[in-house]
Coordinates of C-alpha atoms in Angstrom, one line a residue:
X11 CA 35.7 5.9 10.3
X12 CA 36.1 6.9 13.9
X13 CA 39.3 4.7 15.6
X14 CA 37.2 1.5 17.5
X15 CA 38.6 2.5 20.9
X16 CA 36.2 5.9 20.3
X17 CA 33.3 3.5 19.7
X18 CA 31.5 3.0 22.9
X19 CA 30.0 -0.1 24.3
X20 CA 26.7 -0.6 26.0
X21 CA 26.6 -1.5 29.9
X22 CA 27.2 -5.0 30.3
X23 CA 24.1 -4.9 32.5
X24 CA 22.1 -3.5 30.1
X25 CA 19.9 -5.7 28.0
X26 CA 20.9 -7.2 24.0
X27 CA 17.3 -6.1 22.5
X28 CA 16.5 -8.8 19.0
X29 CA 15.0 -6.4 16.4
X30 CA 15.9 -4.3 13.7
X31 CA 17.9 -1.1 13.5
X32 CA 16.9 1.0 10.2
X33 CA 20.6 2.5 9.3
X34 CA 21.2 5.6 7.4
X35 CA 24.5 4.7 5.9
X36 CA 26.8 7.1 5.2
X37 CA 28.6 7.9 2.0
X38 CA 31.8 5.7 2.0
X39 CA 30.7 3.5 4.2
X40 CA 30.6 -0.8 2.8
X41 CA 27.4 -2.7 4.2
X42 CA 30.5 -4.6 6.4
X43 CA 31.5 -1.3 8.0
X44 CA 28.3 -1.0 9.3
X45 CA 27.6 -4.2 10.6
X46 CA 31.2 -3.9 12.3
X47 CA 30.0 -0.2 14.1
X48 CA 26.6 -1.7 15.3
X49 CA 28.5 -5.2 16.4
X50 CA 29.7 -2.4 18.9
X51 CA 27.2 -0.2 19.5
X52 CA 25.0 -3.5 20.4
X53 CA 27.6 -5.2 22.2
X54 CA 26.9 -8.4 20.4
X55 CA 28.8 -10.6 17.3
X56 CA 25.1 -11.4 16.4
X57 CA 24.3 -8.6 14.0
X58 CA 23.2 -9.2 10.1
X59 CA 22.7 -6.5 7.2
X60 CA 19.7 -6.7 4.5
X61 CA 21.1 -6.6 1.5
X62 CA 24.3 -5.0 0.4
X63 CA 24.5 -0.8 -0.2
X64 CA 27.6 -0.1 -2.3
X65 CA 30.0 2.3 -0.5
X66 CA 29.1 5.3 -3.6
X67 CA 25.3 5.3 -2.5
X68 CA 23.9 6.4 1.0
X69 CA 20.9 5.9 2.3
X70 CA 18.2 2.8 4.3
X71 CA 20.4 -0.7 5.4
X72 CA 18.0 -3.2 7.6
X73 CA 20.5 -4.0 10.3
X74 CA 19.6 -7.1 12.2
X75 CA 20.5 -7.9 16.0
X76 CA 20.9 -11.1 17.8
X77 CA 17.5 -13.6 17.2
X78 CA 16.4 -10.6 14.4
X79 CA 19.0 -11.8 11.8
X80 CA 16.5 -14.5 11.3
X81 CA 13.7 -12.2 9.8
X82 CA 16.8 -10.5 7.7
X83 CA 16.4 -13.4 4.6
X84 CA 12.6 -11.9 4.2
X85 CA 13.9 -8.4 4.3
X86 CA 16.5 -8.5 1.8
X87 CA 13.5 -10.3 -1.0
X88 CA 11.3 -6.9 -0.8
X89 CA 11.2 -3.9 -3.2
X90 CA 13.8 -1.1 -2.5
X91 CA 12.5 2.6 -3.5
X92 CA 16.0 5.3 -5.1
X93 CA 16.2 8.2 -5.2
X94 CA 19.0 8.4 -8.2
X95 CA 20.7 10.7 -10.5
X96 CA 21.4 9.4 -13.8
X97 CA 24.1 11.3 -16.2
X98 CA 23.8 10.7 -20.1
X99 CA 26.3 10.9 -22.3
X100 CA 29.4 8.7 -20.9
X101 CA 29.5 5.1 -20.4
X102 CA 31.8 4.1 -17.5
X103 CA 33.4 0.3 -16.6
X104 CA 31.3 0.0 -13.8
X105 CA 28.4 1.4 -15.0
X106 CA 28.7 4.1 -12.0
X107 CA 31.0 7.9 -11.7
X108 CA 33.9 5.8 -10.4
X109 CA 34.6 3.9 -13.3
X110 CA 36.7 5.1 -16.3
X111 CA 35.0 6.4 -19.1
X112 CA 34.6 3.9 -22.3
X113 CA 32.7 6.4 -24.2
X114 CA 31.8 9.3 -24.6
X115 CA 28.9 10.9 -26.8
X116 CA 29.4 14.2 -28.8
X117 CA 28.0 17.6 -28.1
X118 CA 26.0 18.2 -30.9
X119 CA 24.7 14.2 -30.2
X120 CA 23.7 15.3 -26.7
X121 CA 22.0 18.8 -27.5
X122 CA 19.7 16.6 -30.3
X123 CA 19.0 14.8 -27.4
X124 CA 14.9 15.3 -26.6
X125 CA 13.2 15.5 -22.7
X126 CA 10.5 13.4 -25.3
X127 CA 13.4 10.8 -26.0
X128 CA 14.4 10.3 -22.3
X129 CA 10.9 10.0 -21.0
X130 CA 10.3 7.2 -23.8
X131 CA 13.1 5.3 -23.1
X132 CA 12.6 5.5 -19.5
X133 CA 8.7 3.9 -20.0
X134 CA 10.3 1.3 -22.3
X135 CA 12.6 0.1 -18.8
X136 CA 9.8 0.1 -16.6
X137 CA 7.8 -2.8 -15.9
X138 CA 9.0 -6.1 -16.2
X139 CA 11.9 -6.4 -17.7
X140 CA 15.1 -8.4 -18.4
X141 CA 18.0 -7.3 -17.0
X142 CA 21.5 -7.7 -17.7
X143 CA 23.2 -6.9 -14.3
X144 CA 26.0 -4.6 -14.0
X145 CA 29.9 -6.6 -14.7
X146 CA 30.8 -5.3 -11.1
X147 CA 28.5 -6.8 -9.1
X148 CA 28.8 -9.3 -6.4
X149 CA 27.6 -11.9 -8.7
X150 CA 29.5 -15.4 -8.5
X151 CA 30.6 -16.4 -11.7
X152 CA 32.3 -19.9 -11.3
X153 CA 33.1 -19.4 -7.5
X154 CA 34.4 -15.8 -7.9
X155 CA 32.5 -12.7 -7.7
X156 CA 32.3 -10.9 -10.5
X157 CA 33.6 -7.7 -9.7
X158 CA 36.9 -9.3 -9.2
X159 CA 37.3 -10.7 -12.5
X160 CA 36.5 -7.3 -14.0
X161 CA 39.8 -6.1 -11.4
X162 CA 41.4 -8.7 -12.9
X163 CA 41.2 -7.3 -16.7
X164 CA 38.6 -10.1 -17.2
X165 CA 35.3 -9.3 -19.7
X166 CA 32.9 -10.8 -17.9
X167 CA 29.6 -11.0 -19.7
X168 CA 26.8 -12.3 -17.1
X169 CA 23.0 -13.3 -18.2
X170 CA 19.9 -11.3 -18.4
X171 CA 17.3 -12.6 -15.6
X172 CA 13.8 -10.7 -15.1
X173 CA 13.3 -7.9 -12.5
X174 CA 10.3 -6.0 -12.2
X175 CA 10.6 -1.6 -12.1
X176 CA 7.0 -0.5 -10.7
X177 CA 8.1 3.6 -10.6
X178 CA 11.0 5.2 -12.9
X179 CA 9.6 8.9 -12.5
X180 CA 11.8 11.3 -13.9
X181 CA 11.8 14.5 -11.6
X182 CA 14.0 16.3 -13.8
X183 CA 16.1 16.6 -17.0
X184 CA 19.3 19.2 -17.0
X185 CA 22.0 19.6 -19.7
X186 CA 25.7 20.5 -18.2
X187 CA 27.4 23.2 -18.7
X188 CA 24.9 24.5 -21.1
X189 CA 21.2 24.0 -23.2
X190 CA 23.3 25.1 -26.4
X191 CA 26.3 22.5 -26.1
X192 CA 26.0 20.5 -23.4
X193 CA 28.6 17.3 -22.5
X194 CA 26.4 15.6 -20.3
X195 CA 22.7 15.3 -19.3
X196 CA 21.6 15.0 -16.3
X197 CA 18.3 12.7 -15.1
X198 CA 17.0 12.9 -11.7
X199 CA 14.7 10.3 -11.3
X200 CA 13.0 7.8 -8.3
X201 CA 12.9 4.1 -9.1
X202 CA 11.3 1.6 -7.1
X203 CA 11.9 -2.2 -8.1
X204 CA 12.3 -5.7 -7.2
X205 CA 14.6 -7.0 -5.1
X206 CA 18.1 -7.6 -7.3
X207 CA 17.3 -4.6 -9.5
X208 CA 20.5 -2.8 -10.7
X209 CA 20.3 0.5 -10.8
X210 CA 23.1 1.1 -12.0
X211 CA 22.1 -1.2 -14.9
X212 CA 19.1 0.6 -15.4
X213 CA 21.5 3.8 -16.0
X214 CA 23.8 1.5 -18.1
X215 CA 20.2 0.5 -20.1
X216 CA 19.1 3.9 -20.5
X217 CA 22.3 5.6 -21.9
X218 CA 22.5 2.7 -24.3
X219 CA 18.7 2.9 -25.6
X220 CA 19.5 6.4 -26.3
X221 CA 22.6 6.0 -28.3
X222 CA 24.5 8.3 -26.1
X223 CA 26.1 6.0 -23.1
X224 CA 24.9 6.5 -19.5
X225 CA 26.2 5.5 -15.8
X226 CA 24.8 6.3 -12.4
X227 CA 26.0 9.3 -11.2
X228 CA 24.8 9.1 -7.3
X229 CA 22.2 7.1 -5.8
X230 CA 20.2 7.3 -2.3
X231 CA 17.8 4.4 -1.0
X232 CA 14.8 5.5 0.7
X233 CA 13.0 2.5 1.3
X234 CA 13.6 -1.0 1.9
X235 CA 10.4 -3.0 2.3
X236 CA 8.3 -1.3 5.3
X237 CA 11.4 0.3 6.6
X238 CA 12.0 4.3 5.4
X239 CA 14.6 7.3 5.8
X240 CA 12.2 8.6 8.5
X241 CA 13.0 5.7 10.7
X242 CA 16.5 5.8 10.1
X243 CA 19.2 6.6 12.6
X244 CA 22.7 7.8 11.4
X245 CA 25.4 5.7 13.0
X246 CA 26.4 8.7 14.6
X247 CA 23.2 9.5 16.3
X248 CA 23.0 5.9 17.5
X249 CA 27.2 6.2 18.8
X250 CA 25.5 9.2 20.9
X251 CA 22.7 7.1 22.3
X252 CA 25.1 4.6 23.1
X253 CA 27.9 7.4 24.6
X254 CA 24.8 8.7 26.9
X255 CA 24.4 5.1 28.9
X256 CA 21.4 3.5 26.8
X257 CA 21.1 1.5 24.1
X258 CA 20.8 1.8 20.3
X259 CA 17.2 2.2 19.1
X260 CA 15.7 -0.8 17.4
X261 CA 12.5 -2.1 16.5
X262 CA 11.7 -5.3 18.8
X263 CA 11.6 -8.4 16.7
X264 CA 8.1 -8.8 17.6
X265 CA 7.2 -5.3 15.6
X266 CA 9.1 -6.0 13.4
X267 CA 7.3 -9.4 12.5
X268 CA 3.9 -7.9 12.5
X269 CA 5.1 -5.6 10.2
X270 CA 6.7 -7.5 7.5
X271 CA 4.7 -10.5 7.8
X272 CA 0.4 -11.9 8.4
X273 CA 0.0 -12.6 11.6
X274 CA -1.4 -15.3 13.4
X275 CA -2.5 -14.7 16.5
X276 CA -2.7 -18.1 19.0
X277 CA -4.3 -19.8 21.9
X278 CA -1.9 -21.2 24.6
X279 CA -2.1 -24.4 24.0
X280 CA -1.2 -23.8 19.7
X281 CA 1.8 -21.2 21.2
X282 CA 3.0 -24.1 23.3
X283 CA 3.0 -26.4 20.8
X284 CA 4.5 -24.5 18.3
X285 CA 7.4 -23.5 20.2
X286 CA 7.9 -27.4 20.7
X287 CA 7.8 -28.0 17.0
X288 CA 5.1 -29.8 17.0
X289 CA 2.2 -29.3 14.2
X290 CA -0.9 -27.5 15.0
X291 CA -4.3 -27.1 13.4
X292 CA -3.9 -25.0 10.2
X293 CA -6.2 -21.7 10.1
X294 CA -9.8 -21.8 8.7
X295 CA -10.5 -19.4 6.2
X296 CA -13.4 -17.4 6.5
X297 CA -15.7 -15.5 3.6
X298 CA -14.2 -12.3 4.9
X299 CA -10.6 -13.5 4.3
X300 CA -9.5 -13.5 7.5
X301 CA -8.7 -16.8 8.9
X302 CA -9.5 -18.9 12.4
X303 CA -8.2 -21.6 13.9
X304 CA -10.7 -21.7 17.0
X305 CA -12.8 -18.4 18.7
X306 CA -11.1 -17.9 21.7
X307 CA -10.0 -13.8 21.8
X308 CA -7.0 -12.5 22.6
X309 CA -5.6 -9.3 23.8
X310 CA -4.9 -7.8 20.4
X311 CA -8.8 -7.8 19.7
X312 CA -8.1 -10.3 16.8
X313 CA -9.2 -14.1 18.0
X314 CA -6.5 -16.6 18.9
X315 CA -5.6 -18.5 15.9
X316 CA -7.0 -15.7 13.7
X317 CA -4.6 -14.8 10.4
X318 CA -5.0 -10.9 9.5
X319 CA -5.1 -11.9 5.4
X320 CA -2.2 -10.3 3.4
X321 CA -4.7 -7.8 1.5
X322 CA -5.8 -6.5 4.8
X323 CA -2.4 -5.7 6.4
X324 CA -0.2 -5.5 3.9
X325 CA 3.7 -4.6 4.3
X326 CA 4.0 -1.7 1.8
X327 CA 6.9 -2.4 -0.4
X328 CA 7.3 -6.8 0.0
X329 CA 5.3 -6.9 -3.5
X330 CA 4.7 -3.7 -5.6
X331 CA 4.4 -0.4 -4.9
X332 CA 1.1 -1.1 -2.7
X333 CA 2.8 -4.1 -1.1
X334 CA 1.4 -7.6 -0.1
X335 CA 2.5 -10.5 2.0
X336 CA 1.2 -12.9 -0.4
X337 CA 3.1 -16.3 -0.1
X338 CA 5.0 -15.4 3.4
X339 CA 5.3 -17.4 6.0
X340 CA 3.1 -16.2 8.7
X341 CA 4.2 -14.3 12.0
X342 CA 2.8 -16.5 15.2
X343 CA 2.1 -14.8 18.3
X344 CA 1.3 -16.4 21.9
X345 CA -1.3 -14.6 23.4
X346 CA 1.0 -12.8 25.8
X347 CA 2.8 -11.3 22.1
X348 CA 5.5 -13.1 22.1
X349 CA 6.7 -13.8 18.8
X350 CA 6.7 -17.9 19.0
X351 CA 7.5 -18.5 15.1
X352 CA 7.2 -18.3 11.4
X353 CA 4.8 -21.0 10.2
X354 CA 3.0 -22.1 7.1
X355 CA 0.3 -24.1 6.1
X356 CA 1.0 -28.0 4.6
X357 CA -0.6 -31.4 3.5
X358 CA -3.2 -31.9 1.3
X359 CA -6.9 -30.1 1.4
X360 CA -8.7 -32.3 3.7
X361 CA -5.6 -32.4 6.4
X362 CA -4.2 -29.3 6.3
X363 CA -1.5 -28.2 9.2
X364 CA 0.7 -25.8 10.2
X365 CA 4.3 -26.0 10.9
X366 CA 7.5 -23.9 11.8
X367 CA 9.6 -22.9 9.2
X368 CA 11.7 -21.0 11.9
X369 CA 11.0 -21.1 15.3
X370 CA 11.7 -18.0 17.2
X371 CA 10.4 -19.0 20.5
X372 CA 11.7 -22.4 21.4
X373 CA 10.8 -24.4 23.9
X374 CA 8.5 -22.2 25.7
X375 CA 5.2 -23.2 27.4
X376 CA 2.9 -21.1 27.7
X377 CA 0.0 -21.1 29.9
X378 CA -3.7 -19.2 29.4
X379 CA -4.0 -16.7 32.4
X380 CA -7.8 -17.1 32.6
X381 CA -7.8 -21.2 33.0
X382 CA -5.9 -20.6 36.0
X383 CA -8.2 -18.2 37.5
X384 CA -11.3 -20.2 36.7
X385 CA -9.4 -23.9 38.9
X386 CA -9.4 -20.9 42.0
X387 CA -5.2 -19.9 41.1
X388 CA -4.3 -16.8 40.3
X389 CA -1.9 -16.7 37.5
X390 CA 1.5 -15.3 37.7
X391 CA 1.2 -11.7 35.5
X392 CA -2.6 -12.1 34.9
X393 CA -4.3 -8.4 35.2
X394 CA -6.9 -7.2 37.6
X395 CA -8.6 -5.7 34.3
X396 CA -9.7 -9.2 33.0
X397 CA -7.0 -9.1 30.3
X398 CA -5.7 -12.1 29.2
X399 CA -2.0 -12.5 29.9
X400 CA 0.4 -15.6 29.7
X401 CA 3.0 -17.2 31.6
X402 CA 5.9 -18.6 30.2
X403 CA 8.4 -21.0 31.7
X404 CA 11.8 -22.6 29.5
X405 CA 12.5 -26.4 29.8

């Protein structure tokens, strides 16, 4: 890593943007590391990770800065999409290359060793499935995380708990350094799974079902949730963006909400509310699916207190391959888009409510541009185009 005096800092005049910085991490690299090199970049202690990415694999980490490290606990529970090579025919400590070999299969073993066989052991882990995870994870066993205890010379045995695999596509099969008498084979695959999947395991599972041993030989995320490679930034094309006098590139929180969450979008009066904690009327649902609170429209062309329903906007990747935001809390927006909270729905049937579950926007009121205009005031913001537009004041 480059020494921290290198590491430039953004302007203190410069704005901290909230959002969410889509990482390309770098071989090597721990999770830490890069939160430490966007800490930084940002010029803020405020900054969060999704989910860890061991050092040996490279690929998409959610970075979260300042209020966005609150949206970072819905990130980490979506499905992850790897890109991973799998090598059959040696079983390692760690399940992974770094570990020291256990055992190791025989040639003539190997070259019996069918493209068939693979492919039907690989259907047989996909799905759901229980999963033992891998003995060096950071899974605590009695306070301690288990990767120590295996440093420590312990045999740590940890339970099996379901995950789900929705894709293990096998791209390729290879056999190293020959057809005739190979000493390893070689499984390029892409697996896309709940969160708390092992890969490594899966490798680990696969080596085992084939009577041969296995371990993950190098893995690559692509996707975490919504969030892919294409939207990364490698940290040194962010250092550069920082180096030239602006600021690293991240996706405002409010984006980022609408992305990963249904939205509700709210009348002055519910944002204003909200944002004091108080309860507000819970949405209405209608035949379509789509849900109301009351008809008044807002700028985004969907009415204030309307819900866009999971199966119409749904996050690719927070529930199967297709996605679905099914049993979120739901993104709240004032009518000027500011994101005011995450809220759900509560009580029984006939008195049904909504309520904050984390309040992003607090103590904010908000007022409706048009009532303004219509009492003879012109409202602070409000646009000469009829659009609606809100102002907000903090107590």
């Amino acid at each position: 890593m480059t020494d921290r005096q290198q590491i430039p800092s953004p302007a203190p005049s410069l704005p901290r943007v909230a959002g969410l910085v889509v990482v390309d991490k770098p071989l090597g690299w721990t999770s830490h590391d890069v939160v430490s090199r966007l800490r930084r970049l940002a010029g803020t202690r405020k900054v969060g990770h999704a989910g860890t990415l061991d050092p040996a694999a490279s690929g998409v980490l959610v970075v979260g800065v300042e209020k966005a490290t609150k949206l970072l606990t819905y990130v980490t529970g979506t499905d992850k999409t790897y890109r991973a090579s799998i090598r059959l025919g040696a079983a390692t400590v760690t399940d992974d290359a770094e570990g020291d070999v256990t055992r190791a299969a025989a040639p003539e073993r190997l070259a019996a060793l069918t493209d068939d066989a693979v492919l039907a052991a690989v259907a047989e882990l996909t799905g759901e499935i229980q999963q033992v995870p891998s003995a060096v994870s950071a899974i605590k066993v009695d306070g301690q995380r288990s990767y120590a205890r295996v440093r420590k010379g312990e045999d740590v045995e940890l339970p099996a708990r379901p995950v789900t695999v929705h894709e293990f596509t096998v791209h390729g099969i290879s056999r190293e350094p020959s057809d005739a008498e190979p000493t390893a084979v070689d499984v390029d695959a892409t697996v896309t799974c709940s969160s708390g999947t092992y890969i490594r395991a899966l490798a680990r599972d696969l080596g085992e079902a084939l009577g041969v041993g296995g371990h993950l030989a190098a893995l690559r995320r692509t996707r975490v949730g919504s969030f892919t490679l294409e939207q990364s930034h490698t940290l040194d094309e962010l250092t550069e963006q920082v180096r030239a006098g602006g600021t690293v590139s991240t996706l405002a929180i409010d984006d980022a909400a609408r992305g990963l969450f249904p939205v509700r979008e709210l009348a002055a009066r519910e944002a204003t509310d909200l944002s004091h904690g108080r309860r507000i009327a819970a949405a209405r649902v209608h035949p379509g699916g789509a849900s109301q609170a009351n008809g008044a429209a807002s700028r985004s062309g969907v009415g204030a207190g309307d819900t866009e329903s999971a199966g119409d906007a749904a996050a690719p990747g927070s529930k199967g391959p297709e996605g679905s935001r099914a049993g979120l809390p739901v993104a709240c927006f004032a009518p000027d888009g500011t994101l005011v909270a995450l809220a759900e729905d509560r009580g029984p049937a006939d008195r049904r409510y909504t309520t904050s579950v984390l309040g992003i926007a607090a103590g904010m009121t908000f007022t409706d541009a048009t009532a303004s205009e219509e009492s003879g005031a012109q409202a602070p913001g409000a646009g000469q185009d009829g659009t609606t537009r809100t102002e907000r004041t903090r107590h």
